[in-house]
CSV table of C-alpha atoms in Angstrom, one decimal:
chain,number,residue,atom,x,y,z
A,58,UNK,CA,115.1,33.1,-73.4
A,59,UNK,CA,112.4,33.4,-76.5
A,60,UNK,CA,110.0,30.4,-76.1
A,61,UNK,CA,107.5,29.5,-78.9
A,62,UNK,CA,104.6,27.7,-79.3
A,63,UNK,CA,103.8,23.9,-80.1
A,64,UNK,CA,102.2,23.8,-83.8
A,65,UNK,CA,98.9,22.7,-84.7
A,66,UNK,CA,100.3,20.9,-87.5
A,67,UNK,CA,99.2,16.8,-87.3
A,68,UNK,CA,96.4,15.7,-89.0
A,69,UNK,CA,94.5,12.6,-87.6
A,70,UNK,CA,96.7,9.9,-89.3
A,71,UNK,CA,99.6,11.3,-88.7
A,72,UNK,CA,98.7,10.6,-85.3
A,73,UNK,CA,97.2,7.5,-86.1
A,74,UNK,CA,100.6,6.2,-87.7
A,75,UNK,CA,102.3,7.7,-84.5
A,76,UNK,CA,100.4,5.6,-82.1
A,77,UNK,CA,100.2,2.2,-84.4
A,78,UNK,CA,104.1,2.6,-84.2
A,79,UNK,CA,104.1,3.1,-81.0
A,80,UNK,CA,102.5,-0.3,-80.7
A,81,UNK,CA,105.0,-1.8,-82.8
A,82,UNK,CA,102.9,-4.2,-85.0
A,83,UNK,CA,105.9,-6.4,-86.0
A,84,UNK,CA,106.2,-7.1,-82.1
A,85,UNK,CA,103.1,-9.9,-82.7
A,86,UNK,CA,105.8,-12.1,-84.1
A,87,UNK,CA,108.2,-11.7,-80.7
A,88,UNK,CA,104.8,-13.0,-78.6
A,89,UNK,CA,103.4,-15.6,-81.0
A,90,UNK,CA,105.5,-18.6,-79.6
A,91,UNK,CA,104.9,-18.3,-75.9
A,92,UNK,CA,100.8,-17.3,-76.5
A,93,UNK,CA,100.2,-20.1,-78.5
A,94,UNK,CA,101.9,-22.7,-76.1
A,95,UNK,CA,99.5,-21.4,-73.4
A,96,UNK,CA,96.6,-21.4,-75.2
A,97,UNK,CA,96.8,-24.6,-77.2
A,98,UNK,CA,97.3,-22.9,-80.8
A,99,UNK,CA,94.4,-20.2,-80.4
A,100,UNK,CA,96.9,-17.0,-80.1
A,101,UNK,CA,93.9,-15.0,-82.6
A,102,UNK,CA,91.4,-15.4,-80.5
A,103,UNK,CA,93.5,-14.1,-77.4
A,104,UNK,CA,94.0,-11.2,-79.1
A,105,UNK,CA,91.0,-10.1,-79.8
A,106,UNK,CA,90.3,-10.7,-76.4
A,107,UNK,CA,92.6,-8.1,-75.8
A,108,UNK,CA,91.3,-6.0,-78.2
A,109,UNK,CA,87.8,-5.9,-76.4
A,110,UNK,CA,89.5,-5.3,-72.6
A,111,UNK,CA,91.5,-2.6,-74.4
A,112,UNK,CA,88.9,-1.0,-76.0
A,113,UNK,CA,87.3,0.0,-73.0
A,114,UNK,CA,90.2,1.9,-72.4
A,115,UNK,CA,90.6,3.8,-75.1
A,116,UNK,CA,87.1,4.7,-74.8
A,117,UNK,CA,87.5,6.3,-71.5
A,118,UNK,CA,91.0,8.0,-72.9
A,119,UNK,CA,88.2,9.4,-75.5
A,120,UNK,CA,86.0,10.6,-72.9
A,121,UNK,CA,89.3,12.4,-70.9
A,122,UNK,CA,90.6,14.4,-74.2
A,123,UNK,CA,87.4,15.6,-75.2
A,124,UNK,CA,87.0,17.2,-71.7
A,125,UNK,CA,91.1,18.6,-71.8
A,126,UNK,CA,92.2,18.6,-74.7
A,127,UNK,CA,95.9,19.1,-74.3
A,128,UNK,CA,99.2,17.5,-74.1
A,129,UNK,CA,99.7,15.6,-70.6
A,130,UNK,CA,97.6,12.5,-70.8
A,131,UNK,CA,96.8,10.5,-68.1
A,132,UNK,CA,98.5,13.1,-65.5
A,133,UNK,CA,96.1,16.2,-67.2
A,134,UNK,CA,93.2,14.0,-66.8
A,135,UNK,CA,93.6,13.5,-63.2
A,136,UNK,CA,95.4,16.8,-62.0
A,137,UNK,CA,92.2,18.1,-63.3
A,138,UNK,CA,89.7,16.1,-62.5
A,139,UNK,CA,90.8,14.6,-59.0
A,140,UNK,CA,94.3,16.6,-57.2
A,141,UNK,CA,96.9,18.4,-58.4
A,142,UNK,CA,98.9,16.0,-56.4
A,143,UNK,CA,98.0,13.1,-57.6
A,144,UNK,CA,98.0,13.7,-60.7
A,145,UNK,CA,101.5,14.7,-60.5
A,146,UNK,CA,102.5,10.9,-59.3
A,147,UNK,CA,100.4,9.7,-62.0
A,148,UNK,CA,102.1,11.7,-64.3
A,149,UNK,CA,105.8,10.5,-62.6
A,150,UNK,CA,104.7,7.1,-62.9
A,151,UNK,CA,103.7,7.1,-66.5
A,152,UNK,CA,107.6,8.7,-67.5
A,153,UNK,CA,108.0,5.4,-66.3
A,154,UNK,CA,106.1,4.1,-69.2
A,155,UNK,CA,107.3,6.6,-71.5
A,156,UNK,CA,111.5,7.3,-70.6
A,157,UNK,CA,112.2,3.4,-71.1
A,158,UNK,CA,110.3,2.8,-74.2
A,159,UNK,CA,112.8,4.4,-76.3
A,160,UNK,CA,115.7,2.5,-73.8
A,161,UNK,CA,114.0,-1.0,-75.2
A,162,UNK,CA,113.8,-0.4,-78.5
A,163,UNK,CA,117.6,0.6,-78.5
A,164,UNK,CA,118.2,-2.3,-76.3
A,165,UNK,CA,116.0,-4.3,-79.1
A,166,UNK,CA,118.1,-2.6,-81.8
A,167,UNK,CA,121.3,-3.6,-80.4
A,168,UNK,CA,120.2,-7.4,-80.0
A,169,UNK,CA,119.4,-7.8,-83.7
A,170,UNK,CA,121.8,-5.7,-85.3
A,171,UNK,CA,124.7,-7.7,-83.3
A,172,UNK,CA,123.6,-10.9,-84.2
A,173,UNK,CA,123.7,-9.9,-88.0
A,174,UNK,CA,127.0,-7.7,-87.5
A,175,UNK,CA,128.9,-9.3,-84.5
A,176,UNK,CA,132.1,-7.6,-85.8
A,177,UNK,CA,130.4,-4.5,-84.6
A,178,UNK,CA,130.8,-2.8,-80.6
A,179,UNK,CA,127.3,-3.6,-79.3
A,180,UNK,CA,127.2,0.3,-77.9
A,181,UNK,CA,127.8,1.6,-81.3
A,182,UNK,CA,124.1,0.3,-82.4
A,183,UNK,CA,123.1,1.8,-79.0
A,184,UNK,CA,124.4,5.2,-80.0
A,185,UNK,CA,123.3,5.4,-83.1
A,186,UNK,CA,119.6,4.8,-82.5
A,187,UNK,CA,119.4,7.2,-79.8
A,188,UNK,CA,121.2,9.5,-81.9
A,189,UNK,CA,118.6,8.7,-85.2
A,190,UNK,CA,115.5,9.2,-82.3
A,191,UNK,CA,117.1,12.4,-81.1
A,192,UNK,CA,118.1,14.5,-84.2
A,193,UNK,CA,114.5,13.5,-86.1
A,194,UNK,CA,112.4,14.3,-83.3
A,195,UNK,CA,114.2,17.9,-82.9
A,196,UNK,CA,113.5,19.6,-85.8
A,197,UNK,CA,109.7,19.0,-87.0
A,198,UNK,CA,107.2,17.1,-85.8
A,199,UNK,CA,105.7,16.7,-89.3
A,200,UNK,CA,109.0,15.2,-90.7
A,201,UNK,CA,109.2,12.9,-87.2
A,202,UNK,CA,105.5,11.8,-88.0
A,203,UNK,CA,106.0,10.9,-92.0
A,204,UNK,CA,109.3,9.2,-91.4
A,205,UNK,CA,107.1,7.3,-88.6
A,206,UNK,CA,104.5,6.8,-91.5
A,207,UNK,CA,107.2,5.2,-93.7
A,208,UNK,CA,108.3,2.7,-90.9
A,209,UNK,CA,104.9,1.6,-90.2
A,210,UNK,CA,103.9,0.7,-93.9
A,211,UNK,CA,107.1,-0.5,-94.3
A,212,UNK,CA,106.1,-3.1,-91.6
A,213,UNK,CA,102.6,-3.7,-92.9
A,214,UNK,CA,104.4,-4.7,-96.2
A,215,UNK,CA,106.6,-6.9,-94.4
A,216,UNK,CA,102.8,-8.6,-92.7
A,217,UNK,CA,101.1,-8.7,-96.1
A,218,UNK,CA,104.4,-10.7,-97.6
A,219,UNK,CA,103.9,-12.7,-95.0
A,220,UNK,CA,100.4,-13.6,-95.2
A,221,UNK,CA,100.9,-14.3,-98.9
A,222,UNK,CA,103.9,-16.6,-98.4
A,223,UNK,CA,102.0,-18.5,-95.2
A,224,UNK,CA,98.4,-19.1,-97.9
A,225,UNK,CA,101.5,-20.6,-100.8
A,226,UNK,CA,102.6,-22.5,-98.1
A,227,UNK,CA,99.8,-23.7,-96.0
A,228,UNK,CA,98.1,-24.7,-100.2
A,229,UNK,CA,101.0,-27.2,-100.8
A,230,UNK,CA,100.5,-29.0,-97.3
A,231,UNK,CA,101.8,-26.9,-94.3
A,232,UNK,CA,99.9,-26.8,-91.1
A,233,UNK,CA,96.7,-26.7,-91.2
A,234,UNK,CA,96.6,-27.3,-95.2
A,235,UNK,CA,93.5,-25.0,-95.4
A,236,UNK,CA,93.6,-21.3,-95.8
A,237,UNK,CA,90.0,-21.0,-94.9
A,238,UNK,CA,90.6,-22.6,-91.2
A,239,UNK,CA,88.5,-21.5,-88.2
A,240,UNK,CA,91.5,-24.0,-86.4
A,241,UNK,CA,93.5,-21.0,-85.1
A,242,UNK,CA,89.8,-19.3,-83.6
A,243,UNK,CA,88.5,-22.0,-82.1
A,244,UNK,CA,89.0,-25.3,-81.2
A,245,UNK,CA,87.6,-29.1,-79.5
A,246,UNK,CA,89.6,-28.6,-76.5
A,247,UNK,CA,89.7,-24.8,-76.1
A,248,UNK,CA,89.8,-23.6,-72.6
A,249,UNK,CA,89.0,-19.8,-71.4
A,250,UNK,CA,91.0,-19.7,-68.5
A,251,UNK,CA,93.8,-20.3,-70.7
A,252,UNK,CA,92.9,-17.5,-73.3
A,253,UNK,CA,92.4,-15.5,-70.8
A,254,UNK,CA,96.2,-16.0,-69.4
A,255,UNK,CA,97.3,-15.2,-73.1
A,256,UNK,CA,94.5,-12.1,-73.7
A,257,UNK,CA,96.8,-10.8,-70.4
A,258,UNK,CA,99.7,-11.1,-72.0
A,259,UNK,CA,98.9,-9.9,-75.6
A,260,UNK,CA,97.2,-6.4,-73.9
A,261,UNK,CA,100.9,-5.2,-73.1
A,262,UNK,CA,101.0,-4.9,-77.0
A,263,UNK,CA,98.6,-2.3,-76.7
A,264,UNK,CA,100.3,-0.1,-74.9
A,265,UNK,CA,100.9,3.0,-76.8
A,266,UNK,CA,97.5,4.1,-78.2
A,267,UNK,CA,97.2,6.5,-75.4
A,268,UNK,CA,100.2,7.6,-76.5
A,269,UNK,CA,99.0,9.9,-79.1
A,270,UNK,CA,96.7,11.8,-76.7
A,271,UNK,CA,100.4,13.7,-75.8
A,272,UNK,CA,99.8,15.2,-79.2
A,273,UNK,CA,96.9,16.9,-78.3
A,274,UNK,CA,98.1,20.5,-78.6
A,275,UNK,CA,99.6,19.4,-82.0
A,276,UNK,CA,96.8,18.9,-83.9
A,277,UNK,CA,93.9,21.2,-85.2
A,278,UNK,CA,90.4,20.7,-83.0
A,279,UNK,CA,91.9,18.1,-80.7
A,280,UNK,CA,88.7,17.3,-78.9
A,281,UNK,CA,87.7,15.5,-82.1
A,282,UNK,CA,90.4,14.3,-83.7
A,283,UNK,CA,92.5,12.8,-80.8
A,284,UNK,CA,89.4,10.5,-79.3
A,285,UNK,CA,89.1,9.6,-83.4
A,286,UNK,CA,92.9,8.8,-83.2
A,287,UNK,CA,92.8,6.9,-79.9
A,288,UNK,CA,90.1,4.2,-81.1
A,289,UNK,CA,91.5,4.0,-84.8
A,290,UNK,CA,95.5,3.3,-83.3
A,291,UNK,CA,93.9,0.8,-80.7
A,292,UNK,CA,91.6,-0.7,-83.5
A,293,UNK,CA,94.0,-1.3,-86.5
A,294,UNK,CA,96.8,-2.0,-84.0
A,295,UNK,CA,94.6,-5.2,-82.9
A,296,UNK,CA,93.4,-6.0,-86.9
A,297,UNK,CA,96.4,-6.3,-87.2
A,298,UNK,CA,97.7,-8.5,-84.7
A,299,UNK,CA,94.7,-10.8,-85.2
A,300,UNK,CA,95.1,-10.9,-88.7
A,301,UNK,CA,99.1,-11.4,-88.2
A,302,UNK,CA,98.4,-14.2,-86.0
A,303,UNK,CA,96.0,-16.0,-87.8
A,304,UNK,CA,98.4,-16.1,-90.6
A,305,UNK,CA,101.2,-17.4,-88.8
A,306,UNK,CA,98.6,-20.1,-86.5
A,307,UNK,CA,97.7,-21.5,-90.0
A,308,UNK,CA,101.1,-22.3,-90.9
A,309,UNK,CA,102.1,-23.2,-87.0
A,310,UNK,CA,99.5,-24.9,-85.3
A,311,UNK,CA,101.6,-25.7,-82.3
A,312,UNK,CA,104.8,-24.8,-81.3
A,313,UNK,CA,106.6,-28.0,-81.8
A,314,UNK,CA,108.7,-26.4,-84.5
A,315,UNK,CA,110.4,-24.1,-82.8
A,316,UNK,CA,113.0,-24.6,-80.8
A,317,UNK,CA,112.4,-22.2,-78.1
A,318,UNK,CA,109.0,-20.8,-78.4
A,319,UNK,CA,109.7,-17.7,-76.4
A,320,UNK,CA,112.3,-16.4,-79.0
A,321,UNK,CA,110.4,-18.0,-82.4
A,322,UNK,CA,110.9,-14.8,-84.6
A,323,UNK,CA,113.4,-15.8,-86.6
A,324,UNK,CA,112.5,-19.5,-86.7
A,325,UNK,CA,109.1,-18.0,-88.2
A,326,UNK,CA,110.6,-16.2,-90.8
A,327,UNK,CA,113.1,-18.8,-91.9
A,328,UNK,CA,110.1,-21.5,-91.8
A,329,UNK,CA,107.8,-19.4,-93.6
A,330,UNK,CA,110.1,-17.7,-96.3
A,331,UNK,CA,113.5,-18.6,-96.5
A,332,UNK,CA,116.6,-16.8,-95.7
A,333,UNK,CA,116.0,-14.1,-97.9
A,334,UNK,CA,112.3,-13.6,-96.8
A,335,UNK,CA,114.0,-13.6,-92.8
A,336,UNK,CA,116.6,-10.9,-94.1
A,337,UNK,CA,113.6,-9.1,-95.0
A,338,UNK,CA,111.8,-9.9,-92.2
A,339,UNK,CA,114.6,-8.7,-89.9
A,340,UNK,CA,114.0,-5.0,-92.2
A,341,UNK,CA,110.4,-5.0,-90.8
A,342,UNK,CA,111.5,-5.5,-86.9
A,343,UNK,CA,114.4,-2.9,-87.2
A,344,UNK,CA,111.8,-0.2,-88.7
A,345,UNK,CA,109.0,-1.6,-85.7
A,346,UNK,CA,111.9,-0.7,-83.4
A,347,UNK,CA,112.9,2.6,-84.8
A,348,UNK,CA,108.8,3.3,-85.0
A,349,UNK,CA,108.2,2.9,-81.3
A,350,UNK,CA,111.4,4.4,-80.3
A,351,UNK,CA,110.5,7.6,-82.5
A,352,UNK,CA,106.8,7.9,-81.4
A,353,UNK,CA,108.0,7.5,-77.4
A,354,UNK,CA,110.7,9.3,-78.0
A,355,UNK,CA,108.0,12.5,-79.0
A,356,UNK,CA,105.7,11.9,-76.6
A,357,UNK,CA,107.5,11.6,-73.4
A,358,UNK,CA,109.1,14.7,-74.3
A,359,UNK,CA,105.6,16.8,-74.4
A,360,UNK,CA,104.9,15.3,-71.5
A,361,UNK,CA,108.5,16.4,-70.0
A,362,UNK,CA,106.4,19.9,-71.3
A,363,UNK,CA,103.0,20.0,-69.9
A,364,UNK,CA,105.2,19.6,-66.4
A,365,UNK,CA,107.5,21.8,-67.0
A,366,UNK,CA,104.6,24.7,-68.0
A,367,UNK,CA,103.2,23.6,-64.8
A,368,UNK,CA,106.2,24.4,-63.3
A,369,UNK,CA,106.6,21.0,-61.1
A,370,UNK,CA,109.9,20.2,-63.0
A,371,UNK,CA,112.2,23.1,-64.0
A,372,UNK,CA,109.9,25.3,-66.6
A,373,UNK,CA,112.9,27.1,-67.9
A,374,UNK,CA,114.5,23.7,-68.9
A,375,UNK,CA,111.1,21.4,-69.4
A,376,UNK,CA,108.7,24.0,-70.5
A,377,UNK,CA,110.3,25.5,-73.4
A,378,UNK,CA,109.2,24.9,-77.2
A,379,UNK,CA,112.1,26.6,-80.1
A,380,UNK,CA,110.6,29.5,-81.3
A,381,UNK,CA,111.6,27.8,-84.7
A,382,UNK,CA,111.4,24.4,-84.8
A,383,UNK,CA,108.0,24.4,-82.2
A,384,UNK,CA,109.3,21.4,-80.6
A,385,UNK,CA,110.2,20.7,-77.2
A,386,UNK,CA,113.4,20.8,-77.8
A,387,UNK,CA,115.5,20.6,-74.9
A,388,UNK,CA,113.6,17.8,-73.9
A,389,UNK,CA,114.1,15.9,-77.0
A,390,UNK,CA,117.9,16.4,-76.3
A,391,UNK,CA,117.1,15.2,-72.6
A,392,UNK,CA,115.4,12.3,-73.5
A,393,UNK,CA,117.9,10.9,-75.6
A,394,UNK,CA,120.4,11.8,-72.7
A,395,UNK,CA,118.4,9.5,-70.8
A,396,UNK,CA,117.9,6.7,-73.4
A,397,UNK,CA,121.2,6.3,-73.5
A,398,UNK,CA,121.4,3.7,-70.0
A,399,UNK,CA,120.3,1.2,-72.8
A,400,UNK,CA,123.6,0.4,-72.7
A,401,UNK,CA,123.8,-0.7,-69.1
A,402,UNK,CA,120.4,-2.0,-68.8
A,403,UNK,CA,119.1,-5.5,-69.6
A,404,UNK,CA,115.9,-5.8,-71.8
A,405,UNK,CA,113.6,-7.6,-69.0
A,406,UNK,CA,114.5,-4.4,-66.0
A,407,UNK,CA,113.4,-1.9,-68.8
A,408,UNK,CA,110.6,-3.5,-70.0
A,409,UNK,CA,109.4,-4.3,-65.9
A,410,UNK,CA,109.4,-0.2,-65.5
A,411,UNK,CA,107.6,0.3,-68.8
A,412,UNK,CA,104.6,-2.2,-67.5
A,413,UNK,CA,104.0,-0.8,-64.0
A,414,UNK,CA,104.1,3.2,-66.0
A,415,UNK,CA,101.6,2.4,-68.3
A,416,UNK,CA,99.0,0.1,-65.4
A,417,UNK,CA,99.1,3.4,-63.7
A,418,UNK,CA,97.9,5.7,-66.6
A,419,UNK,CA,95.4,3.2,-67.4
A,420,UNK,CA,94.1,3.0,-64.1
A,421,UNK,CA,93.7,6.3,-63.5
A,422,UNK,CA,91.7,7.7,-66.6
A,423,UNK,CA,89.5,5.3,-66.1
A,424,UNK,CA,88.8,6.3,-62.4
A,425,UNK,CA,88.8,10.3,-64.1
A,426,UNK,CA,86.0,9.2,-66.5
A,427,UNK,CA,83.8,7.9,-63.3
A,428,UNK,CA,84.5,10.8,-61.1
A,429,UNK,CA,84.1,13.3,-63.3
A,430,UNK,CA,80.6,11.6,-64.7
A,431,UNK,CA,79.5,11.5,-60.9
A,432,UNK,CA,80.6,15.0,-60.3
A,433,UNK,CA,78.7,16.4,-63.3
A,434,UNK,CA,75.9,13.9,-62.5
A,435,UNK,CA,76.0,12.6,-66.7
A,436,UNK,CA,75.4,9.4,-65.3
A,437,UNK,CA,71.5,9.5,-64.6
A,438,UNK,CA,70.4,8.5,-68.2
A,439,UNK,CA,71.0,5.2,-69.0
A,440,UNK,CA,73.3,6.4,-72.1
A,441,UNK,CA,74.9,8.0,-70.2
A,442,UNK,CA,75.5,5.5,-67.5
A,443,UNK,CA,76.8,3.2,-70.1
A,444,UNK,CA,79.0,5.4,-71.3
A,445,UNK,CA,80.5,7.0,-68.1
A,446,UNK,CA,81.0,4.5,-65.4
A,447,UNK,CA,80.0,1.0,-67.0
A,448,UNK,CA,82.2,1.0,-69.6
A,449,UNK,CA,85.2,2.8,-67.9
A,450,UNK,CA,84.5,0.2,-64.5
A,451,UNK,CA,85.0,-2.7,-67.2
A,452,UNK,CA,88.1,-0.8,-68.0
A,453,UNK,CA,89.5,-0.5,-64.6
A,454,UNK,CA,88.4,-4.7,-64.8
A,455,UNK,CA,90.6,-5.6,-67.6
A,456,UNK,CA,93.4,-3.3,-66.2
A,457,UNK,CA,93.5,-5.1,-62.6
A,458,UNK,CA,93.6,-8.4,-63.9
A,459,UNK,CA,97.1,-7.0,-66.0
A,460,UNK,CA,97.8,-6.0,-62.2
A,461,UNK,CA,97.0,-9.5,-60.8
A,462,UNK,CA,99.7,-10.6,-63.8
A,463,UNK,CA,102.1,-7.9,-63.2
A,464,UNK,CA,106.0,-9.2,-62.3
A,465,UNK,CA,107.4,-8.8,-59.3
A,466,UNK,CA,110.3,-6.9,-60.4
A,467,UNK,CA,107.7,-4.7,-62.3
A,468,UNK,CA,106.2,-4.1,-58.9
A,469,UNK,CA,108.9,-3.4,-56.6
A,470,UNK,CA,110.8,-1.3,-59.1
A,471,UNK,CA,107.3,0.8,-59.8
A,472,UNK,CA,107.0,1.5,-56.2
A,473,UNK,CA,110.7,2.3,-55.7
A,474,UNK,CA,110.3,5.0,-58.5
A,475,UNK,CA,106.7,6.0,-56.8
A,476,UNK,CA,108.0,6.8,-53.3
A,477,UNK,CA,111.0,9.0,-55.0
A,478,UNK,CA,107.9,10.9,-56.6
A,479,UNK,CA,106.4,11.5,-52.9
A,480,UNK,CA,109.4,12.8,-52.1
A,481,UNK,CA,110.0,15.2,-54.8
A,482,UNK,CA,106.3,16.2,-54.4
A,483,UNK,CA,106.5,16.5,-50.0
A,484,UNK,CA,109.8,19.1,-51.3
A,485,UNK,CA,107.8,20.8,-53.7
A,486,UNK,CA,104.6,21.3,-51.8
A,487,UNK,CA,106.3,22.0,-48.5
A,488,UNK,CA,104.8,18.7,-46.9
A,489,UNK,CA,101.3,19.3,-49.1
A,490,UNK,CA,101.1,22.7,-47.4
A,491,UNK,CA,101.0,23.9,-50.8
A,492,UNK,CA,99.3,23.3,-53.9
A,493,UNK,CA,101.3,22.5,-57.0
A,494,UNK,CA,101.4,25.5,-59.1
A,495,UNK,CA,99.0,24.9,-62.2
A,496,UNK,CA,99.2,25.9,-65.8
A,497,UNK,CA,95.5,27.6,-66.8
A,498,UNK,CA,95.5,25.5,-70.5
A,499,UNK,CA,92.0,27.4,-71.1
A,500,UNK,CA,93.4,30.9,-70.3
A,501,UNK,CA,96.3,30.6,-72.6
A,502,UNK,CA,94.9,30.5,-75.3
């Protein structure tokens, strides 16, 4: 069978847009109630707590592309830098991250189009996003990335209405009545432990700027575009939760409006703008779900790839591109296989697996960054110390206190997916006897 060649085709905000999708920035909205119970009306300033732990991260994702600059991410970065075998559970762990993304946003789909179309089957809205995902993300990646472009300004549009409709309101007497408030930053009785417990969970919005480093081979001189990518999505992503949240805080000081602050979406909308600005509203969510769906949807299926090249999944099956399309096409079609158990899973079991995916990626680079510094001994000047083992040890920090705060059902059902990985790898290697075969990126091309 005639393989082809993934296109060097992206440009850096095409892969900027990919990865702030992938983030979902609508999704600051679905957190705002619970945050700003726990941290007494001060959800900004949580974030951009998060912003500063995640940022590390992204830095050390920087760091890892510049070195390989191709398409598998976190399980590249460590099949390279530390074992072939690990990096191969690595990389099964993350599809954890990356296969139920898409699942959530079609479970997400299904729960607001039902409750604005109840005449309708649930499984048909199911079907029909998976179906969307699937048939854009098998022809182009160009045309996947500017119909991703037109979902994520459609969103920022949705924010800015928003923010204009909060400063009318918040002029004629609502909340805080100022528009210039330092209220929702910073406060008399302001406690850090408590930010702290909602910077934890605001930095599971983040997940998804390293996302875009799976688009590596796509794009024209990768090692300096991508790392550009990786702290612009990461960057404007938390903008514009901050600037989201500050907007909303002005106009809700505390959550005694709503009347359940871990759902307070809609009530926000309807508060804010009316039916007819919560119509709209509801516009901007579906297009945040169809976003993220369409930017996981791509990226665990070049991941899917890179294995398959490596030939530790089926290559004939995982590692072919369409000569014509120069997309990873049967993997595409897989993925959306897959994404269909949305329609017998519940929205908290999919978004546990996602959680424990992406803490293993995150870890894991960071570790790459420190190794591979001490290996190539970068780390003797004090630049370069900074760069390559403080700032990627503060990473691994931030990401093992999202570990201390994982669930329980994110942990046990990681683990359970882990030890299948051990076993497909014992098989493969012939008990570690063996190496796992490798793909020689460098020599390919």
């Amino acid at each position: 069978m005639q393989t082809g060649n993934l296109k060097r085709s992206l440009n850096l905000w095409h892969i900027v847009l990919l990865g702030v999708g992938y983030m979902t920035p609508m999704v600051v909205f679905d957190t705002f109630g619970i945050v700003s119970e726990k941290t007494g009306g001060h959800v900004p300033t949580a974030y951009i707590i998060a912003l500063l732990a995640m940022l590390f991260t992204a830095a050390s994702y920087g760091k890892m592309v510049k070195i390989y600059p191709q398409a598998g991410s976190s399980y590249t970065y460590t099949q390279k830098t530390i074992s072939p075998h690990l990096g191969f559970l690595v990389g099964w762990s993350s599809l954890l991250d990356y296969l139920f993304l898409p699942m959530v946003n079609g479970i997400l789909t299904k729960i607001y189009l039902t409750a604005l179309f109840p005449e309708v089957y649930p499984w048909i809205w199911v079907v029909a996003f998976v179906l969307l995902m699937t048939v854009i993300n098998l022809f182009n990646v160009n045309f996947a990335a500017n119909f991703n472009s037109f979902l994520v300004f459609f969103q920022m549009l949705v924010i800015v209405t928003f923010g204009a409709l909060v400063v009318k309101g918040v002029m004629g007497g609502e909340g805080t009545g100022e528009v210039l408030s330092v209220q929702p930053f910073i406060g008399p009785h302001m406690e850090v432990s408590t930010l702290i417990t909602g910077a934890t969970i605001l930095c599971f919005s983040f997940l998804g700027f390293d996302a875009v480093t799976t688009l590596s081979e796509e794009t024209p001189n990768p090692s300096k575009t991508v790392p550009r990518a990786i702290f612009l999505t990461a960057l404007i992503g938390g903008v514009l939760f901050v600037t989201a949240s500050f907007f909303t805080q002005l106009f809700f000081p505390d959550v005694s409006r709503f009347s359940d602050p871990e759902a307070a979406s809609p009530e926000i909308a309807l508060f804010v703008g009316g039916k007819l600005f919560q119509a709209f509203f509801l516009a901007g969510t579906l297009c945040g779900t169809l976003a993220s769906g369409l930017a996981s949807h791509a990226s665990v299926s070049r991941l899917l790839y890179v294995m398959g090249r490596d030939q530790m999944i089926p290559k004939k099956l995982f590692g072919f591109v369409h000569p014509k399309y120069n997309t990873p096409f049967f993997n595409v079609i897989f993925v959306g296989s897959i994404s269909l158990v949305a329609l017998f899973l519940d929205l908290v079991t999919a978004t546990s697996l996602i959680n424990f995916g992406a803490l293993i990626a995150f870890t894991f680079v960071n570790i790459c960054v420190i190794v591979h510094s001490i290996r190539n001994k970068s780390f003797r000047t004090i630049r370069g110390f900074l760069s390559t083992i403080l700032s990627p040890v503060l990473g691994a920090a931030s990401v093992f206190i999202l570990w201390l705060n994982l669930e329980t059902s994110s942990l046990i059902l990681g683990i359970v997916w882990a030890v299948i990985g051990i076993g497909y790898l014992l098989y493969r290697t012939k008990w570690f006897t063996e190496s796992p075969p490798l793909f020689h990126f460098e020599k390919a091309q």
